[in-house]
XYZ file of C-alpha atoms in Angstrom:
349
model
C -1.096 -36.102 -30.187
C 2.040 -37.824 -28.766
C 3.481 -38.309 -25.395
C 5.165 -34.621 -25.710
C 1.838 -32.936 -26.938
C -0.109 -34.275 -23.981
C 2.462 -33.577 -21.781
C 2.266 -29.855 -22.951
C -1.652 -29.965 -22.408
C -1.111 -31.205 -18.810
C 1.241 -28.110 -18.214
C -0.763 -25.531 -19.686
C -3.809 -26.852 -17.746
C -1.882 -26.526 -14.630
C -0.898 -22.827 -15.486
C -4.433 -22.058 -16.377
C -5.696 -23.742 -13.137
C -3.146 -21.593 -11.072
C -3.762 -18.477 -12.521
C -7.306 -19.114 -11.840
C -7.010 -19.425 -8.343
C -4.900 -16.560 -8.226
C -7.574 -14.349 -9.821
C -10.087 -15.870 -7.337
C -8.139 -14.973 -4.266
C -7.258 -11.565 -5.731
C -11.008 -10.782 -6.699
C -12.308 -11.711 -3.076
C -9.431 -10.243 -1.013
C -10.400 -7.245 -2.943
C -14.255 -7.554 -2.718
C -13.747 -7.861 1.547
C -11.679 -4.979 1.883
C -13.664 -2.455 -0.485
C -16.862 -4.100 0.986
C -15.467 -3.736 4.445
C -14.723 0.090 3.746
C -18.060 0.485 2.382
C -19.832 -0.684 5.453
C -17.846 1.158 7.863
C -17.211 4.501 6.003
C -19.603 7.467 7.390
C -19.665 8.823 4.098
C -20.951 5.484 2.467
C -23.048 2.710 4.402
C -22.304 4.526 7.467
C -22.067 1.671 10.078
C -19.005 2.703 11.952
C -18.823 -0.391 14.209
C -15.744 -2.225 13.406
C -15.935 -4.884 16.572
C -19.706 -5.620 15.772
C -18.811 -6.004 12.182
C -15.441 -8.573 12.857
C -18.121 -10.686 15.652
C -20.312 -11.223 12.667
C -17.521 -12.311 10.676
C -16.407 -14.519 13.247
C -19.452 -16.205 14.111
C -20.382 -16.775 10.177
C -16.902 -18.440 9.456
C -17.238 -20.474 13.049
C -20.513 -22.118 12.020
C -19.397 -22.846 8.018
C -15.785 -24.112 9.314
C -18.003 -26.265 11.905
C -19.983 -27.536 9.072
C -17.246 -28.127 6.761
C -15.113 -30.048 9.024
C -17.722 -31.956 11.354
C -20.859 -32.422 8.873
C -19.276 -32.406 5.276
C -16.117 -33.605 5.957
C -14.089 -31.383 3.449
C -10.935 -31.564 5.641
C -10.011 -33.326 8.583
C -9.605 -31.932 12.124
C -6.355 -31.308 13.815
C -5.471 -33.830 16.726
C -5.022 -31.416 19.632
C -5.182 -31.558 23.649
C -6.950 -29.109 25.807
C -3.712 -28.013 26.821
C -2.430 -27.200 23.753
C -5.599 -25.437 22.978
C -5.681 -23.455 25.991
C -1.571 -22.510 25.710
C -1.121 -22.231 21.797
C -4.743 -21.669 20.297
C -6.282 -19.051 22.812
C -3.098 -16.580 22.585
C -3.165 -16.582 18.753
C -6.778 -15.744 18.964
C -6.385 -12.727 21.145
C -3.741 -11.556 18.725
C -6.104 -12.177 15.784
C -9.023 -10.697 17.461
C -6.803 -7.452 18.057
C -5.437 -7.443 14.835
C -8.954 -7.678 12.941
C -10.428 -5.240 15.162
C -8.161 -2.338 14.713
C -7.567 -2.780 10.957
C -11.460 -2.776 10.441
C -11.371 0.548 12.634
C -8.919 1.984 10.472
C -11.303 2.178 7.482
C -13.329 4.694 9.202
C -10.185 7.299 9.356
C -8.053 6.386 6.320
C -8.410 5.587 2.492
C -8.469 2.039 1.252
C -4.899 3.510 -1.225
C -3.102 4.562 2.189
C -4.107 1.513 4.195
C -2.782 -0.585 1.413
C 0.597 1.497 1.499
C 0.888 0.970 5.528
C 0.478 -2.760 5.055
C 3.849 -2.412 3.208
C 5.291 -2.586 6.767
C 4.247 -6.222 7.543
C 7.226 -7.721 6.315
C 9.191 -5.040 8.790
C 7.213 -5.879 11.764
C 7.259 -9.744 11.405
C 11.031 -9.533 10.876
C 11.822 -7.258 14.159
C 9.280 -9.595 16.171
C 10.881 -12.724 14.702
C 14.386 -11.259 15.722
C 13.208 -10.134 19.124
C 11.649 -13.993 19.786
C 15.062 -15.272 18.435
C 13.018 -16.981 15.530
C 15.140 -15.140 12.984
C 18.551 -14.257 12.987
C 19.764 -10.467 12.830
C 21.485 -9.927 9.633
C 22.853 -6.177 8.897
C 21.699 -6.442 4.833
C 17.867 -7.602 5.762
C 17.792 -5.011 8.496
C 18.942 -2.066 5.772
C 16.240 -3.419 3.429
C 13.654 -2.955 6.682
C 14.794 0.153 6.880
C 14.363 1.439 3.270
C 10.622 -0.022 3.354
C 9.850 1.842 6.354
C 11.435 4.953 4.977
C 9.288 4.526 1.712
C 6.253 4.237 3.873
C 7.027 7.340 6.041
C 7.458 9.298 2.463
C 4.082 7.857 1.640
C 2.364 8.956 4.906
C 4.146 12.513 4.446
C 2.270 12.871 0.952
C -1.335 11.929 2.271
C -3.810 14.194 1.502
C -6.106 12.540 4.253
C -3.839 11.779 7.066
C -5.367 11.178 10.456
C -3.207 10.340 13.400
C -5.664 8.141 15.211
C -5.975 6.105 11.700
C -2.495 5.459 11.253
C -2.096 4.082 15.052
C -5.015 1.692 14.719
C -3.522 0.305 11.120
C -0.027 0.254 12.943
C -1.108 -1.351 15.909
C -3.227 -3.784 13.369
C -0.021 -4.566 11.645
C 2.160 -5.073 15.068
C -0.451 -7.485 16.395
C -0.847 -9.692 13.038
C 2.923 -9.649 12.905
C 3.239 -11.087 16.242
C 0.283 -13.466 15.554
C 2.537 -15.083 12.721
C 5.540 -15.181 14.681
C 3.507 -17.008 17.400
C 2.037 -19.446 14.986
C 5.650 -20.463 14.701
C 6.554 -20.688 18.099
C 3.392 -22.136 19.461
C 1.984 -24.214 16.669
C 4.442 -25.306 14.288
C 7.465 -25.797 16.468
C 4.889 -28.762 17.897
C 4.282 -29.864 14.653
C 0.861 -28.795 14.442
C -0.298 -27.436 11.048
C -3.666 -25.373 10.802
C -4.950 -24.446 6.924
C -7.133 -21.536 6.734
C -10.278 -23.677 7.533
C -9.130 -25.581 10.637
C -7.630 -22.279 11.507
C -11.356 -20.740 11.312
C -12.498 -23.681 13.033
C -10.289 -23.101 16.216
C -9.355 -19.635 16.096
C -12.635 -17.884 15.330
C -14.705 -18.837 18.541
C -11.753 -17.475 20.412
C -11.699 -14.348 18.752
C -15.453 -14.018 19.125
C -14.997 -14.414 22.824
C -12.160 -11.925 23.243
C -13.919 -9.601 21.022
C -17.176 -9.981 23.059
C -15.415 -7.963 26.065
C -14.492 -4.750 24.504
C -17.802 -4.994 22.212
C -20.267 -4.893 25.339
C -18.239 -1.896 26.596
C -17.706 0.102 23.584
C -20.404 -0.546 20.902
C -23.059 -2.405 22.457
C -24.493 0.404 24.352
C -24.475 2.635 21.334
C -26.307 -0.143 19.134
C -28.696 -0.526 22.078
C -29.782 3.076 21.865
C -30.024 3.361 18.179
C -33.374 2.505 17.404
C -33.236 3.016 13.772
C -30.817 0.006 12.943
C -32.036 -2.995 11.628
C -29.860 -5.802 10.901
C -29.088 -5.704 7.068
C -29.028 -9.634 5.970
C -28.444 -8.988 2.725
C -25.389 -6.889 3.325
C -23.975 -8.579 6.462
C -24.595 -11.930 5.023
C -22.796 -10.970 1.784
C -19.794 -9.624 3.347
C -19.501 -12.473 5.734
C -19.770 -14.891 2.774
C -17.245 -13.205 1.039
C -14.702 -13.309 4.220
C -15.150 -16.871 4.472
C -14.750 -17.447 0.844
C -11.672 -15.677 1.192
C -10.285 -18.038 3.628
C -11.131 -20.970 1.527
C -9.460 -19.211 -1.466
C -6.149 -18.770 0.490
C -6.700 -22.868 1.502
C -7.124 -23.375 -2.262
C -4.339 -20.970 -3.527
C -2.036 -22.193 -1.190
C -2.368 -25.767 -1.713
C -2.515 -25.517 -5.578
C 1.051 -22.926 -5.776
C 2.474 -22.009 -2.910
C 2.822 -19.276 -0.019
C 4.935 -17.159 -2.146
C 2.644 -17.170 -4.945
C 0.050 -15.616 -2.758
C 2.792 -13.076 -1.794
C 3.466 -12.057 -5.333
C -0.555 -11.725 -6.128
C -0.963 -9.793 -2.831
C 1.511 -7.069 -4.627
C -0.889 -7.225 -7.501
C -4.056 -6.767 -5.451
C -2.232 -3.976 -3.580
C -1.650 -1.936 -6.652
C -4.934 -2.761 -7.949
C -6.702 -1.352 -4.920
C -4.436 2.016 -5.093
C -5.915 2.401 -8.551
C -9.474 1.586 -7.601
C -9.519 3.742 -4.544
C -8.183 6.409 -6.917
C -10.431 5.847 -9.895
C -13.839 4.575 -8.063
C -13.773 5.770 -4.716
C -12.339 9.034 -5.466
C -9.502 8.968 -2.876
C -6.730 11.226 -3.527
C -3.340 9.477 -4.438
C -0.645 12.038 -4.550
C 2.715 11.663 -6.699
C 4.529 11.682 -3.044
C 2.106 8.916 -2.142
C 3.322 7.077 -5.166
C 6.827 7.605 -4.842
C 7.189 6.513 -1.058
C 5.064 3.583 -1.879
C 7.237 2.332 -4.954
C 10.265 2.171 -2.679
C 8.384 0.322 0.268
C 7.137 -1.873 -3.010
C 11.041 -2.465 -4.295
C 12.082 -3.231 -0.622
C 9.211 -5.628 -0.325
C 10.135 -7.093 -3.451
C 13.845 -8.067 -2.690
C 12.406 -9.558 0.717
C 10.450 -12.019 -0.871
C 12.922 -12.756 -3.728
C 15.926 -13.301 -0.668
C 13.035 -15.396 1.285
C 12.810 -17.481 -1.897
C 16.505 -17.929 -2.681
C 16.963 -18.964 0.785
C 14.179 -21.683 0.539
C 15.755 -22.759 -2.777
C 19.086 -23.022 -0.964
C 17.246 -25.079 2.078
C 15.629 -27.348 -0.422
C 18.843 -28.110 -2.358
C 21.035 -28.849 0.830
C 18.191 -31.007 1.868
C 18.131 -32.859 -1.453
C 21.816 -33.297 -1.374
C 21.757 -34.612 2.033
C 19.229 -37.203 0.976
C 21.137 -38.164 -1.915
C 24.145 -38.627 0.434
C 22.715 -40.879 2.558
C 20.874 -42.727 -0.188
C 24.618 -43.381 -1.456
C 26.045 -44.355 2.023
C 23.176 -46.877 2.019
C 23.884 -48.067 -1.372
C 27.556 -48.549 -0.431
C 26.515 -50.476 2.818
C 24.852 -52.831 1.110
C 27.390 -53.327 -1.571
C 29.808 -53.725 0.771
C 27.909 -56.307 2.902
C 26.941 -58.284 0.011
C 30.933 -58.557 -1.526
C 31.603 -59.502 2.266
C 29.181 -62.434 2.025
C 30.529 -63.381 -1.170
C 34.172 -63.649 -0.038
C 32.969 -65.570 3.203
C 31.376 -68.162 0.937
C 33.105 -71.561 0.776
C 35.397 -72.697 -2.656
C 33.730 -75.792 -4.555
């Protein structure tokens, strides 16, 4: 084959690899959500201890992240002082622990499909908190879009057959804490030039989560577990569940590294629709037409938000490229003028 054929083969290979990473991420994200629902739901495995489950995940992930970084040298650790760790990583760990605790708790009260619909509020929460902390500029157009997403989720909630107020409060709290965590990452880490991938993030943040979760666990769940003599730790269930949770983080690392964060956002939309379909067809959760109509409105709002973010990134990249070209042109002109000036100053024969 000629050069053109080789190039085509290379492009096709990259597309196949990208779609493979996307498929793996969707599968693992799908599996973790359904698996957590299975463990926590009282009608299924019936182990309603979300703090304990989150602590098991964090212990497993901390151990594997340590092995990947310190023993197998899979990724390089980030250079970080103790002061930076305490001021930046610890607050993020606290927010992450609250987000995981509340989101896992919501599985006890709400259907998988409805939880995915409520998660559509994430862009609204991130934008609102970003404006509050002055990381995002207030724009009327964006705010109208945020209101349309909220309106769609409200319609979906109105049509929910198994609406539970406490479950909704838990999920909305999880969204709020997760959105705050994402904004705090920009303020406390990114602004200082510190970038954590999912593996190094687990290495630094998971032990913090474990420490913060220990306090409510001692008060809320430990007394019940202590008095439940019938409970025996199921290594197969909790081991495979924890491994899936860690594999999901590794998949995020590979997916973003090989494609982009925007690809993951688009894949996330596909995953949400698959989860809603699975929840309705396999778990037999009730999904009403009003549910779908409301989520459809929210979905369009989220899609427009992602499109606007992509256009903003493209404009920023184009501006950066133009600036680099201008700088390079200016440098070449200066060199040329310098060379011409040097020739003018040369003595005549």
